[in-house]
PDB file of C-alpha atoms in Angstrom:
ATOM      1  CA  UNK S   1     -90.425  86.093  32.860  1.00 48.00           C
ATOM      2  CA  UNK S   2     -86.688  86.047  31.177  1.00 45.00           C
ATOM      3  CA  UNK S   3     -86.424  87.917  27.731  1.00 47.00           C
ATOM      4  CA  UNK S   4     -82.521  87.496  27.289  1.00 39.00           C
ATOM      5  CA  UNK S   5     -81.639  86.953  23.533  1.00 44.00           C
ATOM      6  CA  UNK S   6     -85.328  88.276  22.764  1.00 44.00           C
ATOM      7  CA  UNK S   7     -85.223  90.619  19.970  1.00 46.00           C
ATOM      8  CA  UNK S   8     -88.374  92.563  19.123  1.00 51.00           C
ATOM      9  CA  UNK S   9     -89.364  92.904  15.625  1.00 44.00           C
ATOM     10  CA  UNK S  10     -89.056  96.198  13.476  1.00 45.00           C
ATOM     11  CA  UNK S  11     -92.293  98.497  13.506  1.00 43.00           C
ATOM     12  CA  UNK S  12     -93.935  98.292   9.803  1.00 43.00           C
ATOM     13  CA  UNK S  13     -93.773 101.687   8.954  1.00 36.00           C
ATOM     14  CA  UNK S  14     -95.630 101.127   6.022  1.00 38.00           C
ATOM     15  CA  UNK S  15     -98.959 100.013   7.529  1.00 41.00           C
ATOM     16  CA  UNK S  16    -102.127 101.982   6.774  1.00 44.00           C
ATOM     17  CA  UNK S  17    -103.141 104.135   9.707  1.00 48.00           C
ATOM     18  CA  UNK S  18    -106.605 102.383   9.740  1.00 60.00           C
ATOM     19  CA  UNK S  19    -105.120  99.248  10.408  1.00 81.00           C
ATOM     20  CA  UNK S  20    -105.797  98.956  13.983  1.00 88.00           C
ATOM     21  CA  UNK S  21    -106.667  95.753  16.106  1.00 94.00           C
ATOM     22  CA  UNK S  22    -107.259  97.889  19.304  1.00 96.00           C
ATOM     23  CA  UNK S  23    -109.083 101.049  19.337  1.00 96.00           C
ATOM     24  CA  UNK S  24    -110.089 102.866  22.802  1.00 96.00           C
ATOM     25  CA  UNK S  25    -111.950 106.501  22.706  1.00 96.00           C
ATOM     26  CA  UNK S  26    -112.499 107.784  26.279  1.00 96.00           C
ATOM     27  CA  UNK S  27    -112.709 104.470  27.672  1.00 96.00           C
ATOM     28  CA  UNK S  28    -113.924 104.663  31.429  1.00 97.00           C
ATOM     29  CA  UNK S  29    -114.917 102.260  34.074  1.00 96.00           C
ATOM     30  CA  UNK S  30    -116.705 103.300  37.344  1.00 95.00           C
ATOM     31  CA  UNK S  31    -117.223 100.905  40.114  1.00 92.00           C
ATOM     32  CA  UNK S  32    -119.878 101.732  42.910  1.00 88.00           C
ATOM     33  CA  UNK S  33    -118.686 101.020  46.601  1.00 88.00           C
ATOM     34  CA  UNK S  34    -120.784 100.516  49.403  1.00 87.00           C
ATOM     35  CA  UNK S  35    -120.163 101.038  53.411  1.00 84.00           C
ATOM     36  CA  UNK S  36    -122.544  98.645  54.064  1.00 85.00           C
ATOM     37  CA  UNK S  37    -124.499  95.687  52.662  1.00 84.00           C
ATOM     38  CA  UNK S  38    -127.753  97.807  53.408  1.00 82.00           C
ATOM     39  CA  UNK S  39    -126.898 100.503  51.382  1.00 77.00           C
ATOM     40  CA  UNK S  40    -127.069  98.329  48.274  1.00 82.00           C
ATOM     41  CA  UNK S  41    -130.617  97.488  49.248  1.00 84.00           C
ATOM     42  CA  UNK S  42    -131.301 101.321  49.682  1.00 81.00           C
ATOM     43  CA  UNK S  43    -129.132 102.230  46.130  1.00 78.00           C
ATOM     44  CA  UNK S  44    -131.969  99.702  44.381  1.00 80.00           C
ATOM     45  CA  UNK S  45    -135.470 100.589  46.186  1.00 82.00           C
ATOM     46  CA  UNK S  46    -135.374 104.362  47.515  1.00 80.00           C
ATOM     47  CA  UNK S  47    -133.972 106.302  44.736  1.00 76.00           C
ATOM     48  CA  UNK S  48    -137.372 105.230  42.510  1.00 77.00           C
ATOM     49  CA  UNK S  49    -139.360 105.716  45.666  1.00 80.00           C
ATOM     50  CA  UNK S  50    -137.841 109.240  45.935  1.00 76.00           C
ATOM     51  CA  UNK S  51    -138.345 109.899  42.241  1.00 77.00           C
ATOM     52  CA  UNK S  52    -142.228 109.066  42.344  1.00 80.00           C
ATOM     53  CA  UNK S  53    -142.879 111.442  45.158  1.00 79.00           C
ATOM     54  CA  UNK S  54    -140.949 114.187  43.494  1.00 80.00           C
ATOM     55  CA  UNK S  55    -137.990 114.636  46.103  1.00 82.00           C
ATOM     56  CA  UNK S  56    -134.435 114.489  45.493  1.00 79.00           C
ATOM     57  CA  UNK S  57    -133.069 111.246  44.838  1.00 77.00           C
ATOM     58  CA  UNK S  58    -130.055 110.284  47.235  1.00 79.00           C
ATOM     59  CA  UNK S  59    -126.766 107.984  46.307  1.00 80.00           C
ATOM     60  CA  UNK S  60    -125.969 105.385  48.715  1.00 77.00           C
ATOM     61  CA  UNK S  61    -122.842 104.634  47.259  1.00 80.00           C
ATOM     62  CA  UNK S  62    -119.341 106.148  46.554  1.00 89.00           C
ATOM     63  CA  UNK S  63    -117.814 106.155  43.151  1.00 88.00           C
ATOM     64  CA  UNK S  64    -114.571 104.796  42.159  1.00 92.00           C
ATOM     65  CA  UNK S  65    -112.987 105.258  38.638  1.00 94.00           C
ATOM     66  CA  UNK S  66    -110.982 102.325  37.862  1.00 94.00           C
ATOM     67  CA  UNK S  67    -110.329 104.048  34.398  1.00 96.00           C
ATOM     68  CA  UNK S  68    -110.765 108.038  33.246  1.00 95.00           C
ATOM     69  CA  UNK S  69    -110.998 108.486  29.307  1.00 95.00           C
ATOM     70  CA  UNK S  70    -108.623 106.299  28.367  1.00 96.00           C
ATOM     71  CA  UNK S  71    -107.898 106.793  24.620  1.00 96.00           C
ATOM     72  CA  UNK S  72    -105.050 105.227  22.532  1.00 96.00           C
ATOM     73  CA  UNK S  73    -105.355 103.141  19.052  1.00 96.00           C
ATOM     74  CA  UNK S  74    -102.830  99.751  18.456  1.00 95.00           C
ATOM     75  CA  UNK S  75    -101.803  98.701  14.658  1.00 93.00           C
ATOM     76  CA  UNK S  76    -101.719  95.218  13.642  1.00 91.00           C
ATOM     77  CA  UNK S  77     -98.158  93.776  14.526  1.00 91.00           C
ATOM     78  CA  UNK S  78     -97.738  95.984  16.991  1.00 94.00           C
ATOM     79  CA  UNK S  79     -96.365  94.516  20.820  1.00 94.00           C
ATOM     80  CA  UNK S  80     -96.996  97.058  23.307  1.00 96.00           C
ATOM     81  CA  UNK S  81     -96.268  96.801  27.166  1.00 94.00           C
ATOM     82  CA  UNK S  82     -98.340  98.076  30.096  1.00 95.00           C
ATOM     83  CA  UNK S  83     -96.899  99.130  33.248  1.00 94.00           C
ATOM     84  CA  UNK S  84     -97.832 100.991  36.100  1.00 93.00           C
ATOM     85  CA  UNK S  85     -98.259 100.244  40.154  1.00 91.00           C
ATOM     86  CA  UNK S  86    -100.980  98.284  41.601  1.00 89.00           C
ATOM     87  CA  UNK S  87    -104.450 100.107  41.642  1.00 89.00           C
ATOM     88  CA  UNK S  88    -103.198 101.973  38.454  1.00 92.00           C
ATOM     89  CA  UNK S  89    -105.766 100.495  36.290  1.00 92.00           C
ATOM     90  CA  UNK S  90    -104.312  97.883  34.405  1.00 92.00           C
ATOM     91  CA  UNK S  91    -106.388  94.951  35.215  1.00 89.00           C
ATOM     92  CA  UNK S  92    -109.479  96.781  34.387  1.00 93.00           C
ATOM     93  CA  UNK S  93    -108.092  97.825  31.059  1.00 94.00           C
ATOM     94  CA  UNK S  94    -107.311  94.387  29.878  1.00 92.00           C
ATOM     95  CA  UNK S  95    -110.695  92.816  31.344  1.00 91.00           C
ATOM     96  CA  UNK S  96    -112.497  95.832  29.087  1.00 94.00           C
ATOM     97  CA  UNK S  97    -110.161  94.598  26.083  1.00 94.00           C
ATOM     98  CA  UNK S  98    -110.987  91.040  26.296  1.00 90.00           C
ATOM     99  CA  UNK S  99    -114.964  91.861  26.964  1.00 89.00           C
ATOM    100  CA  UNK S 100    -114.952  90.349  30.666  1.00 88.00           C
ATOM    101  CA  UNK S 101    -115.643  93.820  31.811  1.00 92.00           C
ATOM    102  CA  UNK S 102    -118.406  96.605  29.866  1.00 94.00           C
ATOM    103  CA  UNK S 103    -117.238 100.037  30.133  1.00 96.00           C
ATOM    104  CA  UNK S 104    -119.019 103.122  32.092  1.00 95.00           C
ATOM    105  CA  UNK S 105    -118.285 105.243  29.231  1.00 95.00           C
ATOM    106  CA  UNK S 106    -116.693 105.422  26.165  1.00 96.00           C
ATOM    107  CA  UNK S 107    -115.731 102.661  23.786  1.00 96.00           C
ATOM    108  CA  UNK S 108    -113.283 100.034  22.885  1.00 95.00           C
ATOM    109  CA  UNK S 109    -112.972  98.755  19.363  1.00 95.00           C
ATOM    110  CA  UNK S 110    -111.545  95.186  18.896  1.00 95.00           C
ATOM    111  CA  UNK S 111    -110.819  93.710  15.248  1.00 94.00           C
ATOM    112  CA  UNK S 112    -109.863  90.351  15.581  1.00 92.00           C
ATOM    113  CA  UNK S 113    -109.897  87.336  18.153  1.00 92.00           C
ATOM    114  CA  UNK S 114    -108.456  88.015  21.577  1.00 93.00           C
ATOM    115  CA  UNK S 115    -106.866  85.476  23.864  1.00 92.00           C
ATOM    116  CA  UNK S 116    -105.929  86.365  27.445  1.00 88.00           C
ATOM    117  CA  UNK S 117    -103.543  84.710  29.623  1.00 84.00           C
ATOM    118  CA  UNK S 118    -104.495  86.835  33.099  1.00 77.00           C
ATOM    119  CA  UNK S 119    -104.933  85.820  36.111  1.00 68.00           C
ATOM    120  CA  UNK S 120    -103.765  82.423  36.683  1.00 66.00           C
ATOM    121  CA  UNK S 121    -106.423  79.710  36.101  1.00 66.00           C
ATOM    122  CA  UNK S 122    -109.162  82.205  34.858  1.00 72.00           C
ATOM    123  CA  UNK S 123    -111.252  80.364  32.412  1.00 78.00           C
ATOM    124  CA  UNK S 124    -110.609  76.920  33.797  1.00 90.00           C
ATOM    125  CA  UNK S 125    -113.312  75.093  35.999  1.00 92.00           C
ATOM    126  CA  UNK S 126    -111.099  73.311  39.084  1.00 93.00           C
ATOM    127  CA  UNK S 127    -113.407  70.652  39.202  1.00 95.00           C
ATOM    128  CA  UNK S 128    -113.232  69.356  35.740  1.00 96.00           C
ATOM    129  CA  UNK S 129    -110.176  67.806  34.125  1.00 97.00           C
ATOM    130  CA  UNK S 130    -107.485  69.033  31.795  1.00 96.00           C
ATOM    131  CA  UNK S 131    -109.055  67.556  28.724  1.00 96.00           C
ATOM    132  CA  UNK S 132    -112.576  69.021  29.454  1.00 97.00           C
ATOM    133  CA  UNK S 133    -111.098  72.307  30.453  1.00 96.00           C
ATOM    134  CA  UNK S 134    -109.335  72.649  26.930  1.00 96.00           C
ATOM    135  CA  UNK S 135    -112.417  72.011  25.016  1.00 96.00           C
ATOM    136  CA  UNK S 136    -114.659  74.366  27.387  1.00 94.00           C
ATOM    137  CA  UNK S 137    -111.684  77.169  27.295  1.00 92.00           C
ATOM    138  CA  UNK S 138    -111.013  77.012  23.222  1.00 93.00           C
ATOM    139  CA  UNK S 139    -114.861  76.973  22.992  1.00 93.00           C
ATOM    140  CA  UNK S 140    -115.019  80.482  25.282  1.00 89.00           C
ATOM    141  CA  UNK S 141    -112.224  81.792  22.896  1.00 88.00           C
ATOM    142  CA  UNK S 142    -114.165  81.080  19.700  1.00 88.00           C
ATOM    143  CA  UNK S 143    -113.461  77.506  18.629  1.00 92.00           C
ATOM    144  CA  UNK S 144    -115.908  74.713  17.627  1.00 94.00           C
ATOM    145  CA  UNK S 145    -115.836  71.345  19.088  1.00 95.00           C
ATOM    146  CA  UNK S 146    -114.286  69.877  15.907  1.00 96.00           C
ATOM    147  CA  UNK S 147    -111.651  72.873  15.654  1.00 96.00           C
ATOM    148  CA  UNK S 148    -110.752  72.086  19.243  1.00 95.00           C
ATOM    149  CA  UNK S 149    -110.748  68.202  17.980  1.00 97.00           C
ATOM    150  CA  UNK S 150    -107.989  68.702  15.439  1.00 96.00           C
ATOM    151  CA  UNK S 151    -105.820  70.925  17.544  1.00 96.00           C
ATOM    152  CA  UNK S 152    -106.160  68.507  20.623  1.00 96.00           C
ATOM    153  CA  UNK S 153    -103.157  66.684  20.161  1.00 96.00           C
ATOM    154  CA  UNK S 154    -100.861  69.594  19.539  1.00 96.00           C
ATOM    155  CA  UNK S 155    -102.634  71.568  22.735  1.00 96.00           C
ATOM    156  CA  UNK S 156    -101.618  68.630  24.867  1.00 96.00           C
ATOM    157  CA  UNK S 157     -98.350  67.921  23.508  1.00 96.00           C
ATOM    158  CA  UNK S 158     -97.454  71.784  23.904  1.00 94.00           C
ATOM    159  CA  UNK S 159     -98.772  71.866  27.708  1.00 93.00           C
ATOM    160  CA  UNK S 160     -96.427  68.315  28.239  1.00 93.00           C
ATOM    161  CA  UNK S 161     -98.040  67.607  31.642  1.00 93.00           C
ATOM    162  CA  UNK S 162     -98.370  63.846  30.823  1.00 93.00           C
ATOM    163  CA  UNK S 163    -101.096  61.963  32.699  1.00 94.00           C
ATOM    164  CA  UNK S 164    -102.518  65.292  34.470  1.00 96.00           C
ATOM    165  CA  UNK S 165    -104.412  66.097  31.499  1.00 96.00           C
ATOM    166  CA  UNK S 166    -107.226  63.579  32.756  1.00 96.00           C
ATOM    167  CA  UNK S 167    -107.007  64.944  36.378  1.00 96.00           C
ATOM    168  CA  UNK S 168    -109.147  67.421  37.619  1.00 96.00           C
ATOM    169  CA  UNK S 169    -107.312  71.197  37.502  1.00 94.00           C
ATOM    170  CA  UNK S 170    -107.490  71.922  41.361  1.00 94.00           C
ATOM    171  CA  UNK S 171    -104.908  68.802  41.549  1.00 95.00           C
ATOM    172  CA  UNK S 172    -102.404  71.232  39.630  1.00 93.00           C
ATOM    173  CA  UNK S 173     -99.558  73.138  40.437  1.00 91.00           C
ATOM    174  CA  UNK S 174     -99.212  77.038  39.650  1.00 87.00           C
ATOM    175  CA  UNK S 175     -97.084  75.855  36.633  1.00 88.00           C
ATOM    176  CA  UNK S 176     -98.953  73.184  35.388  1.00 91.00           C
ATOM    177  CA  UNK S 177    -102.045  75.410  35.142  1.00 91.00           C
ATOM    178  CA  UNK S 178    -100.098  78.161  33.526  1.00 89.00           C
ATOM    179  CA  UNK S 179     -98.759  75.448  30.936  1.00 91.00           C
ATOM    180  CA  UNK S 180    -102.158  74.433  30.147  1.00 94.00           C
ATOM    181  CA  UNK S 181    -103.582  77.967  29.571  1.00 92.00           C
ATOM    182  CA  UNK S 182    -100.596  78.954  27.308  1.00 92.00           C
ATOM    183  CA  UNK S 183    -100.809  75.921  25.244  1.00 94.00           C
ATOM    184  CA  UNK S 184    -104.640  76.609  24.672  1.00 94.00           C
ATOM    185  CA  UNK S 185    -104.403  80.164  23.492  1.00 92.00           C
ATOM    186  CA  UNK S 186    -101.296  79.418  21.640  1.00 93.00           C
ATOM    187  CA  UNK S 187    -103.881  77.217  19.122  1.00 94.00           C
ATOM    188  CA  UNK S 188    -106.855  79.106  18.830  1.00 92.00           C
ATOM    189  CA  UNK S 189    -105.565  81.308  15.816  1.00 91.00           C
ATOM    190  CA  UNK S 190    -105.807  84.509  17.722  1.00 92.00           C
ATOM    191  CA  UNK S 191    -104.959  87.803  16.598  1.00 94.00           C
ATOM    192  CA  UNK S 192    -104.460  89.380  19.828  1.00 95.00           C
ATOM    193  CA  UNK S 193    -102.208  88.111  22.554  1.00 93.00           C
ATOM    194  CA  UNK S 194    -102.834  89.498  25.810  1.00 92.00           C
ATOM    195  CA  UNK S 195    -100.278  88.330  28.699  1.00 87.00           C
ATOM    196  CA  UNK S 196     -99.435  89.041  31.896  1.00 81.00           C
ATOM    197  CA  UNK S 197     -96.766  88.097  34.276  1.00 69.00           C
ATOM    198  CA  UNK S 198     -98.480  84.475  35.118  1.00 63.00           C
ATOM    199  CA  UNK S 199     -95.515  83.139  32.605  1.00 64.00           C
ATOM    200  CA  UNK S 200     -93.553  83.768  35.746  1.00 60.00           C
ATOM    201  CA  UNK S 201     -94.552  80.718  37.265  1.00 62.00           C
ATOM    202  CA  UNK S 202     -93.329  78.594  34.525  1.00 63.00           C
ATOM    203  CA  UNK S 203     -89.769  76.550  34.813  1.00 76.00           C
ATOM    204  CA  UNK S 204     -86.963  77.791  32.255  1.00 81.00           C
ATOM    205  CA  UNK S 205     -87.267  75.292  29.550  1.00 85.00           C
ATOM    206  CA  UNK S 206     -91.535  75.963  29.355  1.00 86.00           C
ATOM    207  CA  UNK S 207     -91.000  79.833  29.366  1.00 82.00           C
ATOM    208  CA  UNK S 208     -88.487  79.427  26.379  1.00 85.00           C
ATOM    209  CA  UNK S 209     -91.022  77.322  24.702  1.00 88.00           C
ATOM    210  CA  UNK S 210     -93.391  80.263  25.272  1.00 87.00           C
ATOM    211  CA  UNK S 211     -90.757  82.798  24.343  1.00 84.00           C
ATOM    212  CA  UNK S 212     -90.223  80.926  20.834  1.00 89.00           C
ATOM    213  CA  UNK S 213     -94.161  80.928  20.520  1.00 90.00           C
ATOM    214  CA  UNK S 214     -94.290  84.378  21.189  1.00 88.00           C
ATOM    215  CA  UNK S 215     -91.416  85.463  18.691  1.00 87.00           C
ATOM    216  CA  UNK S 216     -92.839  83.677  15.862  1.00 91.00           C
ATOM    217  CA  UNK S 217     -96.662  85.369  16.748  1.00 92.00           C
ATOM    218  CA  UNK S 218     -95.023  88.935  17.046  1.00 90.00           C
ATOM    219  CA  UNK S 219     -94.398  88.528  13.154  1.00 89.00           C
ATOM    220  CA  UNK S 220     -97.940  89.188  12.407  1.00 88.00           C
ATOM    221  CA  UNK S 221     -99.942  89.206  15.486  1.00 93.00           C
ATOM    222  CA  UNK S 222    -100.789  91.859  18.213  1.00 95.00           C
ATOM    223  CA  UNK S 223     -99.391  91.346  21.790  1.00 94.00           C
ATOM    224  CA  UNK S 224    -100.412  93.312  24.846  1.00 94.00           C
ATOM    225  CA  UNK S 225     -98.211  92.715  27.603  1.00 91.00           C
ATOM    226  CA  UNK S 226     -98.214  93.463  31.225  1.00 90.00           C
ATOM    227  CA  UNK S 227     -95.139  93.697  33.592  1.00 85.00           C
ATOM    228  CA  UNK S 228     -93.485  95.257  36.474  1.00 83.00           C
ATOM    229  CA  UNK S 229     -90.042  94.452  34.731  1.00 84.00           C
ATOM    230  CA  UNK S 230     -89.051  97.180  32.701  1.00 89.00           C
ATOM    231  CA  UNK S 231     -86.310  95.104  31.154  1.00 88.00           C
ATOM    232  CA  UNK S 232     -88.972  92.707  29.898  1.00 84.00           C
ATOM    233  CA  UNK S 233     -90.725  95.656  28.791  1.00 89.00           C
ATOM    234  CA  UNK S 234     -87.993  97.052  26.698  1.00 90.00           C
ATOM    235  CA  UNK S 235     -86.891  93.572  25.358  1.00 87.00           C
ATOM    236  CA  UNK S 236     -90.140  92.867  24.056  1.00 86.00           C
ATOM    237  CA  UNK S 237     -92.093  95.938  23.245  1.00 91.00           C
ATOM    238  CA  UNK S 238     -92.144  98.522  20.676  1.00 92.00           C
ATOM    239  CA  UNK S 239     -94.097 100.739  22.448  1.00 95.00           C
ATOM    240  CA  UNK S 240     -95.691 100.997  26.266  1.00 96.00           C
ATOM    241  CA  UNK S 241     -98.695 102.340  27.842  1.00 96.00           C
ATOM    242  CA  UNK S 242     -98.206 103.853  31.473  1.00 96.00           C
ATOM    243  CA  UNK S 243    -101.047 103.592  33.359  1.00 95.00           C
ATOM    244  CA  UNK S 244    -101.430 106.085  36.630  1.00 94.00           C
ATOM    245  CA  UNK S 245    -104.403 106.518  39.008  1.00 94.00           C
ATOM    246  CA  UNK S 246    -106.810 105.073  35.703  1.00 95.00           C
ATOM    247  CA  UNK S 247    -105.399 107.367  33.276  1.00 96.00           C
ATOM    248  CA  UNK S 248    -102.579 107.175  30.536  1.00 96.00           C
ATOM    249  CA  UNK S 249     -99.430 109.122  32.138  1.00 96.00           C
ATOM    250  CA  UNK S 250     -97.373 108.447  28.998  1.00 96.00           C
ATOM    251  CA  UNK S 251     -97.737 106.099  25.773  1.00 96.00           C
ATOM    252  CA  UNK S 252     -94.537 106.476  23.524  1.00 95.00           C
ATOM    253  CA  UNK S 253     -91.423 104.422  22.801  1.00 95.00           C
ATOM    254  CA  UNK S 254     -90.952 101.326  24.836  1.00 95.00           C
ATOM    255  CA  UNK S 255     -87.477 102.604  26.308  1.00 94.00           C
ATOM    256  CA  UNK S 256     -88.309 105.950  27.052  1.00 96.00           C
ATOM    257  CA  UNK S 257     -91.626 105.222  28.919  1.00 95.00           C
ATOM    258  CA  UNK S 258     -89.624 102.718  30.914  1.00 94.00           C
ATOM    259  CA  UNK S 259     -86.920 105.203  31.920  1.00 94.00           C
ATOM    260  CA  UNK S 260     -89.798 107.575  32.950  1.00 94.00           C
ATOM    261  CA  UNK S 261     -91.543 105.296  34.891  1.00 94.00           C
ATOM    262  CA  UNK S 262     -88.256 104.209  36.745  1.00 93.00           C
ATOM    263  CA  UNK S 263     -87.601 107.570  37.661  1.00 92.00           C
ATOM    264  CA  UNK S 264     -91.233 108.174  39.047  1.00 91.00           C
ATOM    265  CA  UNK S 265     -90.859 104.889  41.424  1.00 90.00           C
ATOM    266  CA  UNK S 266     -87.250 106.311  42.425  1.00 89.00           C
ATOM    267  CA  UNK S 267     -88.727 109.643  43.407  1.00 87.00           C
ATOM    268  CA  UNK S 268     -91.472 108.161  45.162  1.00 83.00           C
ATOM    269  CA  UNK S 269     -88.868 106.025  47.010  1.00 80.00           C
ATOM    270  CA  UNK S 270     -86.061 108.069  47.654  1.00 79.00           C
ATOM    271  CA  UNK S 271     -87.656 111.717  47.499  1.00 74.00           C
ATOM    272  CA  UNK S 272     -88.465 114.273  44.536  1.00 65.00           C
ATOM    273  CA  UNK S 273     -84.481 115.314  44.210  1.00 60.00           C
ATOM    274  CA  UNK S 274     -83.387 112.148  42.999  1.00 58.00           C
ATOM    275  CA  UNK S 275     -81.938 111.151  39.448  1.00 59.00           C
ATOM    276  CA  UNK S 276     -82.401 108.491  37.751  1.00 53.00           C
ATOM    277  CA  UNK S 277     -78.640 107.213  38.342  1.00 54.00           C
ATOM    278  CA  UNK S 278     -77.783 108.966  41.189  1.00 50.00           C
ATOM    279  CA  UNK S 279     -78.946 106.109  43.700  1.00 46.00           C
ATOM    280  CA  UNK S 280     -75.549 104.390  44.686  1.00 49.00           C
ATOM    281  CA  UNK S 281     -75.668 100.722  44.404  1.00 45.00           C
ATOM    282  CA  UNK S 282     -74.527  98.800  47.564  1.00 45.00           C
ATOM    283  CA  UNK S 283     -71.151  98.361  47.951  1.00 49.00           C
ATOM    284  CA  UNK S 284     -69.738  94.983  46.993  1.00 46.00           C
ATOM    285  CA  UNK S 285     -66.603  93.892  49.633  1.00 49.00           C
ATOM    286  CA  UNK S 286     -64.179  91.612  48.159  1.00 53.00           C
ATOM    287  CA  UNK S 287     -62.680  88.632  49.814  1.00 53.00           C
ATOM    288  CA  UNK S 288     -59.918  90.798  51.600  1.00 52.00           C
ATOM    289  CA  UNK S 289     -62.450  93.171  52.657  1.00 47.00           C
ATOM    290  CA  UNK S 290     -64.868  90.502  53.975  1.00 45.00           C
ATOM    291  CA  UNK S 291     -62.080  88.764  56.205  1.00 51.00           C
ATOM    292  CA  UNK S 292     -60.863  92.298  57.439  1.00 47.00           C
ATOM    293  CA  UNK S 293     -64.081  93.146  58.447  1.00 43.00           C
ATOM    294  CA  UNK S 294     -65.018  89.637  60.209  1.00 46.00           C
ATOM    295  CA  UNK S 295     -61.858  90.296  62.332  1.00 48.00           C
TER     296      UNK S 295
END
C-alpha cells in the first residue's frame, strides 16, 4: 500500500496514562496439535477414564504457543505498527484483539468498538449479495438495521462498485471485495481500526481514498497497522511492535523498531556479521557499459 506524502499525526503528550484503548496482560494462545485424527478422540475420552481409575493421565497432543506472555498498552489516538516474519504471531494477536479468538492465558482489555480489515473477504458470505453483506457485516460490528439504513448509500458510494452491489460476493474480484469491506468499516463509527496488507490489492485511486479516510481517522481514533513494509510502517505509525516466535521482541518508536527489524532480517539472509548499510546495492550499468558488454 502506498503511503507517499502521508504525514503521521503527532502524539498527544498530555494524554492521561489511563486513557488506553487496548491493554494486553500476559496474553498467551496455545493450540493443540494432533499427529493423527484418532489422537483427538483419544484426548477426548481416555484422560477421563484414566482419572476415574486413578492412573496417570496421558496427553495425546503437542502444544504450540502462538503467543507467549505478551503485554502492552496502546492509548487512544495512537497509530501502532505490527511487524514480524510469517508465523511470528501477528494474526493470532489481531484475532485476540478483535475477539474472534479467546486467550489460553492472560487478558486483553478493549475500550471501544473495533473494526478490522484482516483476511480478504472475512466477515462476508460469498453466496450473498453485496447489499446483504453490508447489513450482515455492519451488524457484526455493532450497528442496528436502522443505523445501517442511514449509512447504506454512503457505504455504496465509498465502495464504488456499481451494479455489482446486487451480485453475489463470489463474483467479485479481490479488489472489489476489499473495496466493499473497507467501505463498511469506514462507516461504523469505530474507535479502533485494525488494518493489514489487504489494501495492497486495491487500485491506486481507491488506495488514495482509503489513505485520506485513515488520515482523518487518525486525528481521533486508534489504528493498528500490520505490514511487512517497514517504509509504510515508518510513514504511518508512531510506534511499532515487533513480534518474533510469539513474543514481543521490541516495542518502541516506529523508526527504531524498523531499523532493528531490517538489521535482523539482513543478518538472517547474509550472516551475523552484516551491518545495515554494508549490503552493496546491485551495480546499475549505464547505456555505454551495456553496449560494451553486449559486444
